[in-house]
């Protein structure tokens, strides 16, 4: 199955000059959805995972499914002010301006083996900030995985100290 | 298993006077996560479902898992401007102001049998707007289900024409 058949290019979204990779056709197809989930799971081989961390909002699609398959808990990382309980935050630079991500302080226990998942690896800022949050709580990032990696943005460079796997490369 | 043990009350979130039901302890526990998913799935009995629709953002946690278990596709309903392709929208009233939800026009096919899922049924505005979007695209809402229903807000009243099921009632 070629999953690229289920990824749609959207020109000038969210801003002029950007070609957005729309994964909704993949989500809409039960066979493609299962196939993608299995591919992500296969990246783990037989490594034990305690928590799967997914980033708001599109990381929320596959991270809970991965947690389910791996017998792990799911942990949401959210934008500033969205998590209701005690949290720590990381601020990171974007092309224009900054963004802040948060994680609940009780979401990761010291020594937890963690899978970090998002839909797309672009510049790597979001994933790097998430890995920092996990490590500040004493978790060990076993792997970062993605549906899609935009190779030309070289986001992998910001995740050098971690294993990084992506199903589709552009 | 009593899932209420995994729901945490947060006072004055997101605004003073509101007691927020925090489901992150449930998500964090692999046994509770699986148990909740099975309960949601059992509400369907053996009804065939083509698409599971989940609402941004916390509806995204369980809706893709339900799609996976039911051999259905997953469809995200998002806040205004977040979906990249052609979409239709519904605007609905909140306690203060209004909100707008969108769905991709190609996400639901005429005659699709649809499960609508969100984490919490409160006033019912979000779920009612989502059901309208599904019906405008020719889908049939088979059921709306929720992890939590806040009975005192009577959201069920706005969903009178649909089957509504919730695991936990407050």
CSV table of C-alpha atoms in Angstrom, one decimal:
chain,number,residue,atom,x,y,z
A,1,UNK,CA,0.0,0.0,0.0
A,2,UNK,CA,1.4,3.4,-1.0
A,3,UNK,CA,0.3,5.8,1.8
A,4,UNK,CA,1.4,8.8,-0.3
A,5,UNK,CA,-1.8,8.1,-2.3
A,6,UNK,CA,-3.7,9.2,0.8
A,7,UNK,CA,-1.8,12.5,1.5
A,8,UNK,CA,-3.1,15.6,-0.2
A,9,UNK,CA,-1.0,18.6,-1.1
A,10,UNK,CA,-2.7,21.9,-0.2
A,11,UNK,CA,-1.1,25.0,-1.8
A,12,UNK,CA,-0.7,28.2,0.3
A,13,UNK,CA,-1.9,26.7,3.6
A,14,UNK,CA,-1.7,27.9,6.3
A,15,UNK,CA,0.2,30.8,4.6
A,16,UNK,CA,1.2,31.8,1.0
A,17,UNK,CA,4.1,29.7,-0.4
A,18,UNK,CA,3.6,26.7,2.0
A,19,UNK,CA,2.5,23.4,0.6
A,20,UNK,CA,0.6,21.7,3.4
A,21,UNK,CA,0.5,17.9,3.7
A,22,UNK,CA,-3.1,17.1,4.4
A,23,UNK,CA,-3.4,13.7,6.2
A,24,UNK,CA,-7.2,13.7,6.4
A,25,UNK,CA,-7.7,11.3,3.4
A,26,UNK,CA,-5.5,8.8,5.2
A,27,UNK,CA,-7.5,9.1,8.4
A,28,UNK,CA,-10.7,8.8,6.4
A,29,UNK,CA,-9.7,5.4,4.9
A,30,UNK,CA,-9.9,2.5,7.5
A,31,UNK,CA,-7.3,0.4,5.6
A,32,UNK,CA,-4.8,3.3,5.3
A,33,UNK,CA,-5.4,4.2,8.9
A,34,UNK,CA,-4.6,0.7,10.1
A,35,UNK,CA,-1.6,0.4,7.7
A,36,UNK,CA,-0.1,3.6,9.0
A,37,UNK,CA,-0.6,2.6,12.6
A,38,UNK,CA,1.1,-0.8,12.0
A,39,UNK,CA,4.1,1.0,10.3
A,40,UNK,CA,4.5,3.3,13.3
A,41,UNK,CA,4.3,0.4,15.7
A,42,UNK,CA,6.8,-1.6,13.7
A,43,UNK,CA,9.4,1.2,14.3
A,44,UNK,CA,9.4,0.2,17.9
A,45,UNK,CA,10.4,-3.4,17.3
A,46,UNK,CA,10.0,-5.1,20.7
A,47,UNK,CA,11.1,-2.1,22.8
A,48,UNK,CA,8.9,-1.6,25.9
A,49,UNK,CA,7.2,1.8,26.1
A,50,UNK,CA,5.5,3.2,29.2
A,51,UNK,CA,4.1,6.4,27.8
A,52,UNK,CA,3.2,7.7,24.3
A,53,UNK,CA,3.4,11.5,24.1
A,54,UNK,CA,1.4,13.3,21.4
A,55,UNK,CA,1.4,16.9,20.5
A,56,UNK,CA,-1.6,19.2,20.0
A,57,UNK,CA,-3.6,18.8,17.8
A,58,UNK,CA,-2.7,16.4,15.0
A,59,UNK,CA,-0.3,14.4,17.2
A,60,UNK,CA,-3.5,13.4,19.1
A,61,UNK,CA,-4.8,11.3,16.2
A,62,UNK,CA,-2.2,8.5,16.3
A,63,UNK,CA,-0.5,8.8,19.7
A,64,UNK,CA,-3.5,7.3,21.7
A,65,UNK,CA,-3.8,4.5,19.1
A,66,UNK,CA,-0.1,3.8,19.6
A,67,UNK,CA,-0.5,3.8,23.4
A,68,UNK,CA,-3.4,1.3,23.0
A,69,UNK,CA,-1.3,-1.0,20.8
A,70,UNK,CA,1.8,-0.8,23.0
A,71,UNK,CA,-0.1,-1.2,26.3
A,72,UNK,CA,1.2,2.3,27.3
A,73,UNK,CA,-0.4,5.4,28.7
A,74,UNK,CA,-1.1,8.4,26.6
A,75,UNK,CA,0.1,11.9,27.5
A,76,UNK,CA,-1.0,15.0,25.7
A,77,UNK,CA,1.4,17.9,25.2
A,78,UNK,CA,-0.6,21.1,24.7
A,79,UNK,CA,-0.3,24.7,23.8
A,80,UNK,CA,0.0,27.2,26.7
A,81,UNK,CA,-3.0,27.4,29.1
A,82,UNK,CA,-4.8,24.3,27.8
A,83,UNK,CA,-3.8,21.8,30.4
A,84,UNK,CA,-5.9,22.1,33.6
A,85,UNK,CA,-3.5,20.8,36.2
A,86,UNK,CA,0.1,21.6,37.4
A,87,UNK,CA,2.4,21.7,34.3
A,88,UNK,CA,5.9,22.7,33.1
A,89,UNK,CA,6.5,24.5,29.9
A,90,UNK,CA,9.1,25.0,27.1
A,91,UNK,CA,9.2,28.0,24.8
A,92,UNK,CA,10.8,27.6,21.4
A,93,UNK,CA,11.4,29.8,18.4
A,94,UNK,CA,9.3,29.7,15.2
A,95,UNK,CA,10.1,31.3,11.9
A,96,UNK,CA,8.2,34.3,13.1
A,97,UNK,CA,7.8,34.6,16.9
A,98,UNK,CA,7.6,31.9,19.6
A,99,UNK,CA,5.4,29.1,20.8
A,100,UNK,CA,5.0,27.4,24.2
A,101,UNK,CA,4.2,23.8,24.9
A,102,UNK,CA,3.2,22.3,28.3
A,103,UNK,CA,3.0,18.9,29.9
A,104,UNK,CA,1.4,17.9,33.2
A,105,UNK,CA,4.1,17.4,35.9
A,106,UNK,CA,2.6,14.1,37.0
A,107,UNK,CA,2.2,12.7,33.4
A,108,UNK,CA,5.7,11.1,33.2
A,109,UNK,CA,7.4,9.2,36.1
A,110,UNK,CA,11.1,9.1,36.6
A,111,UNK,CA,12.5,6.3,34.4
A,112,UNK,CA,9.4,6.1,32.1
A,113,UNK,CA,10.3,4.9,28.6
A,114,UNK,CA,8.7,7.3,26.2
A,115,UNK,CA,7.7,7.4,22.6
A,116,UNK,CA,7.1,10.9,21.2
A,117,UNK,CA,4.8,11.0,18.2
A,118,UNK,CA,3.6,13.8,15.9
A,119,UNK,CA,2.0,13.7,12.4
A,120,UNK,CA,4.7,15.8,10.6
A,121,UNK,CA,8.4,16.4,11.3
A,122,UNK,CA,9.1,19.9,9.8
A,123,UNK,CA,11.7,22.2,11.4
A,124,UNK,CA,11.8,20.0,14.6
A,125,UNK,CA,11.1,22.8,17.1
A,126,UNK,CA,7.9,21.2,18.5
A,127,UNK,CA,9.5,17.7,18.8
A,128,UNK,CA,12.7,19.0,20.4
A,129,UNK,CA,10.7,21.1,22.9
A,130,UNK,CA,8.5,18.0,23.7
A,131,UNK,CA,11.6,15.8,24.3
A,132,UNK,CA,13.0,18.4,26.7
A,133,UNK,CA,9.7,18.4,28.6
A,134,UNK,CA,9.9,14.6,28.9
A,135,UNK,CA,13.5,14.6,30.0
A,136,UNK,CA,12.9,17.4,32.6
A,137,UNK,CA,10.3,15.0,34.2
A,138,UNK,CA,12.9,12.2,34.3
A,139,UNK,CA,11.5,10.3,31.3
A,140,UNK,CA,13.8,8.6,28.7
A,141,UNK,CA,12.9,9.3,25.0
A,142,UNK,CA,13.2,5.9,23.3
A,143,UNK,CA,12.1,7.2,19.9
A,144,UNK,CA,10.4,10.0,18.0
A,145,UNK,CA,8.2,8.9,15.2
A,146,UNK,CA,6.2,10.7,12.5
A,147,UNK,CA,3.8,9.9,9.7
A,148,UNK,CA,5.6,12.4,7.4
A,149,UNK,CA,9.1,14.0,7.4
A,150,UNK,CA,9.9,17.1,5.3
A,151,UNK,CA,13.5,16.2,4.6
A,152,UNK,CA,14.3,19.6,3.1
A,153,UNK,CA,13.6,21.3,6.5
A,154,UNK,CA,16.2,19.1,8.2
A,155,UNK,CA,14.2,18.8,11.5
A,156,UNK,CA,16.2,15.7,12.3
A,157,UNK,CA,19.2,17.9,13.1
A,158,UNK,CA,17.3,19.2,16.2
A,159,UNK,CA,16.7,15.6,17.4
A,160,UNK,CA,20.2,14.3,16.9
A,161,UNK,CA,20.3,12.6,20.3
A,162,UNK,CA,17.2,10.5,19.7
A,163,UNK,CA,16.1,7.7,17.3
A,164,UNK,CA,13.9,9.3,14.7
A,165,UNK,CA,11.6,7.3,12.3
A,166,UNK,CA,9.1,8.5,9.7
A,167,UNK,CA,6.9,6.6,7.4
A,168,UNK,CA,6.9,9.0,4.5
A,169,UNK,CA,9.6,11.4,3.2
A,170,UNK,CA,9.2,14.5,1.0
B,1,UNK,CA,-13.2,-0.9,37.3
B,2,UNK,CA,-14.5,2.5,38.4
B,3,UNK,CA,-13.4,5.0,35.8
B,4,UNK,CA,-14.4,7.9,38.0
B,5,UNK,CA,-11.2,7.1,40.0
B,6,UNK,CA,-9.3,8.4,36.9
B,7,UNK,CA,-11.2,11.7,36.5
B,8,UNK,CA,-9.8,14.6,38.3
B,9,UNK,CA,-11.8,17.7,39.4
B,10,UNK,CA,-10.1,21.0,38.7
B,11,UNK,CA,-11.7,24.0,40.3
B,12,UNK,CA,-12.0,27.3,38.5
B,13,UNK,CA,-10.8,26.0,35.1
B,14,UNK,CA,-11.0,27.4,32.5
B,15,UNK,CA,-12.9,30.1,34.3
B,16,UNK,CA,-13.8,31.0,37.9
B,17,UNK,CA,-16.8,28.9,39.2
B,18,UNK,CA,-16.3,26.0,36.7
B,19,UNK,CA,-15.3,22.6,37.9
B,20,UNK,CA,-13.4,21.0,35.0
B,21,UNK,CA,-13.4,17.2,34.6
B,22,UNK,CA,-9.8,16.4,33.7
B,23,UNK,CA,-9.5,13.1,31.9
B,24,UNK,CA,-5.7,13.0,31.6
B,25,UNK,CA,-5.3,10.5,34.5
B,26,UNK,CA,-7.6,8.1,32.6
B,27,UNK,CA,-5.5,8.6,29.4
B,28,UNK,CA,-2.3,8.0,31.4
B,29,UNK,CA,-3.4,4.6,32.6
B,30,UNK,CA,-3.3,1.8,30.0
B,31,UNK,CA,-5.9,-0.3,31.7
B,32,UNK,CA,-8.3,2.6,32.2
B,33,UNK,CA,-7.7,3.7,28.6
B,34,UNK,CA,-8.6,0.3,27.2
B,35,UNK,CA,-11.6,-0.1,29.6
B,36,UNK,CA,-13.1,3.2,28.5
B,37,UNK,CA,-12.6,2.4,24.8
B,38,UNK,CA,-14.3,-0.9,25.3
B,39,UNK,CA,-17.3,0.7,27.1
B,40,UNK,CA,-17.7,3.2,24.2
B,41,UNK,CA,-17.5,0.5,21.7
B,42,UNK,CA,-20.1,-1.6,23.5
B,43,UNK,CA,-22.6,1.2,23.1
B,44,UNK,CA,-22.6,0.5,19.4
B,45,UNK,CA,-23.6,-3.1,19.9
B,46,UNK,CA,-23.3,-4.6,16.4
B,47,UNK,CA,-24.3,-1.5,14.5
B,48,UNK,CA,-22.2,-1.0,11.4
B,49,UNK,CA,-20.3,2.4,11.4
B,50,UNK,CA,-18.6,3.9,8.3
B,51,UNK,CA,-17.1,7.1,9.9
B,52,UNK,CA,-16.3,8.2,13.4
B,53,UNK,CA,-16.4,12.0,13.8
B,54,UNK,CA,-14.4,13.5,16.7
B,55,UNK,CA,-14.3,17.2,17.7
B,56,UNK,CA,-11.2,19.3,18.3
B,57,UNK,CA,-9.3,18.8,20.5
B,58,UNK,CA,-10.2,16.3,23.2
B,59,UNK,CA,-12.6,14.4,20.9
B,60,UNK,CA,-9.4,13.5,18.9
B,61,UNK,CA,-8.2,11.2,21.7
B,62,UNK,CA,-10.9,8.4,21.5
B,63,UNK,CA,-12.5,9.0,18.1
B,64,UNK,CA,-9.5,7.6,16.0
B,65,UNK,CA,-9.3,4.6,18.4
B,66,UNK,CA,-13.0,3.9,18.0
B,67,UNK,CA,-12.6,4.1,14.2
B,68,UNK,CA,-9.8,1.6,14.4
B,69,UNK,CA,-11.9,-0.8,16.5
B,70,UNK,CA,-15.0,-0.4,14.3
B,71,UNK,CA,-13.1,-0.7,10.9
B,72,UNK,CA,-14.3,2.9,10.1
B,73,UNK,CA,-12.7,6.0,8.9
B,74,UNK,CA,-11.9,8.9,11.2
B,75,UNK,CA,-13.1,12.5,10.5
B,76,UNK,CA,-11.9,15.5,12.4
B,77,UNK,CA,-14.3,18.4,13.1
B,78,UNK,CA,-12.2,21.5,13.7
B,79,UNK,CA,-12.5,25.1,14.8
B,80,UNK,CA,-12.7,27.7,12.0
B,81,UNK,CA,-9.7,28.0,9.7
B,82,UNK,CA,-7.9,24.8,10.8
B,83,UNK,CA,-9.0,22.4,8.1
B,84,UNK,CA,-6.9,22.8,4.9
B,85,UNK,CA,-9.3,21.7,2.2
B,86,UNK,CA,-12.9,22.7,1.1
B,87,UNK,CA,-15.2,22.7,4.2
B,88,UNK,CA,-18.6,23.6,5.4
B,89,UNK,CA,-19.2,25.3,8.7
B,90,UNK,CA,-21.8,25.7,11.5
B,91,UNK,CA,-21.8,28.6,14.0
B,92,UNK,CA,-23.5,28.0,17.4
B,93,UNK,CA,-24.0,30.0,20.5
B,94,UNK,CA,-21.9,29.7,23.6
B,95,UNK,CA,-22.7,31.2,27.1
B,96,UNK,CA,-20.8,34.2,26.0
B,97,UNK,CA,-20.4,34.7,22.2
B,98,UNK,CA,-20.2,32.2,19.4
B,99,UNK,CA,-18.1,29.4,18.0
B,100,UNK,CA,-17.7,27.9,14.5
B,101,UNK,CA,-17.0,24.3,13.6
B,102,UNK,CA,-15.9,23.0,10.2
B,103,UNK,CA,-15.8,19.6,8.4
B,104,UNK,CA,-14.3,18.8,5.1
B,105,UNK,CA,-17.0,18.5,2.4
B,106,UNK,CA,-15.5,15.2,1.1
B,107,UNK,CA,-15.2,13.6,4.6
B,108,UNK,CA,-18.7,12.1,4.7
B,109,UNK,CA,-20.4,10.4,1.8
B,110,UNK,CA,-24.1,10.4,1.2
B,111,UNK,CA,-25.6,7.5,3.3
B,112,UNK,CA,-22.5,7.1,5.6
B,113,UNK,CA,-23.4,5.7,9.0
B,114,UNK,CA,-21.7,8.0,11.5
B,115,UNK,CA,-20.7,7.8,15.1
B,116,UNK,CA,-20.1,11.3,16.7
B,117,UNK,CA,-17.7,11.2,19.7
B,118,UNK,CA,-16.5,13.8,22.1
B,119,UNK,CA,-15.0,13.5,25.6
B,120,UNK,CA,-17.6,15.5,27.5
B,121,UNK,CA,-21.3,16.3,26.8
B,122,UNK,CA,-21.9,19.7,28.5
B,123,UNK,CA,-24.5,22.1,27.0
B,124,UNK,CA,-24.6,20.1,23.8
B,125,UNK,CA,-23.9,23.0,21.4
B,126,UNK,CA,-20.7,21.4,20.0
B,127,UNK,CA,-22.3,18.0,19.4
B,128,UNK,CA,-25.5,19.4,17.9
B,129,UNK,CA,-23.5,21.6,15.5
B,130,UNK,CA,-21.4,18.5,14.5
B,131,UNK,CA,-24.5,16.4,13.9
B,132,UNK,CA,-25.8,19.2,11.6
B,133,UNK,CA,-22.6,19.2,9.7
B,134,UNK,CA,-22.8,15.4,9.2
B,135,UNK,CA,-26.4,15.6,8.1
B,136,UNK,CA,-25.7,18.5,5.6
B,137,UNK,CA,-23.2,16.1,3.9
B,138,UNK,CA,-25.8,13.4,3.7
B,139,UNK,CA,-24.5,11.3,6.6
B,140,UNK,CA,-26.8,9.5,9.1
B,141,UNK,CA,-25.9,10.0,12.8
B,142,UNK,CA,-26.3,6.5,14.3
B,143,UNK,CA,-25.2,7.6,17.8
B,144,UNK,CA,-23.4,10.3,19.8
B,145,UNK,CA,-21.2,9.0,22.6
B,146,UNK,CA,-19.2,10.6,25.3
B,147,UNK,CA,-16.9,9.6,28.1
B,148,UNK,CA,-18.6,12.1,30.5
B,149,UNK,CA,-22.0,13.7,30.6
B,150,UNK,CA,-22.8,16.6,32.9
B,151,UNK,CA,-26.4,15.8,33.5
B,152,UNK,CA,-27.2,19.2,35.2
B,153,UNK,CA,-26.5,21.0,31.9
B,154,UNK,CA,-29.1,19.0,30.1
B,155,UNK,CA,-27.1,18.8,26.8
B,156,UNK,CA,-29.1,15.7,25.8
B,157,UNK,CA,-32.0,18.1,25.1
B,158,UNK,CA,-30.2,19.5,22.1
B,159,UNK,CA,-29.6,15.9,20.8
B,160,UNK,CA,-33.1,14.7,21.1
B,161,UNK,CA,-33.3,13.2,17.6
B,162,UNK,CA,-30.2,11.0,18.2
B,163,UNK,CA,-29.2,8.1,20.4
B,164,UNK,CA,-26.9,9.4,23.1
B,165,UNK,CA,-24.7,7.3,25.4
B,166,UNK,CA,-22.2,8.4,28.1
B,167,UNK,CA,-20.0,6.2,30.3
B,168,UNK,CA,-19.9,8.5,33.3
B,169,UNK,CA,-22.6,10.9,34.6
B,170,UNK,CA,-22.1,13.8,37.0
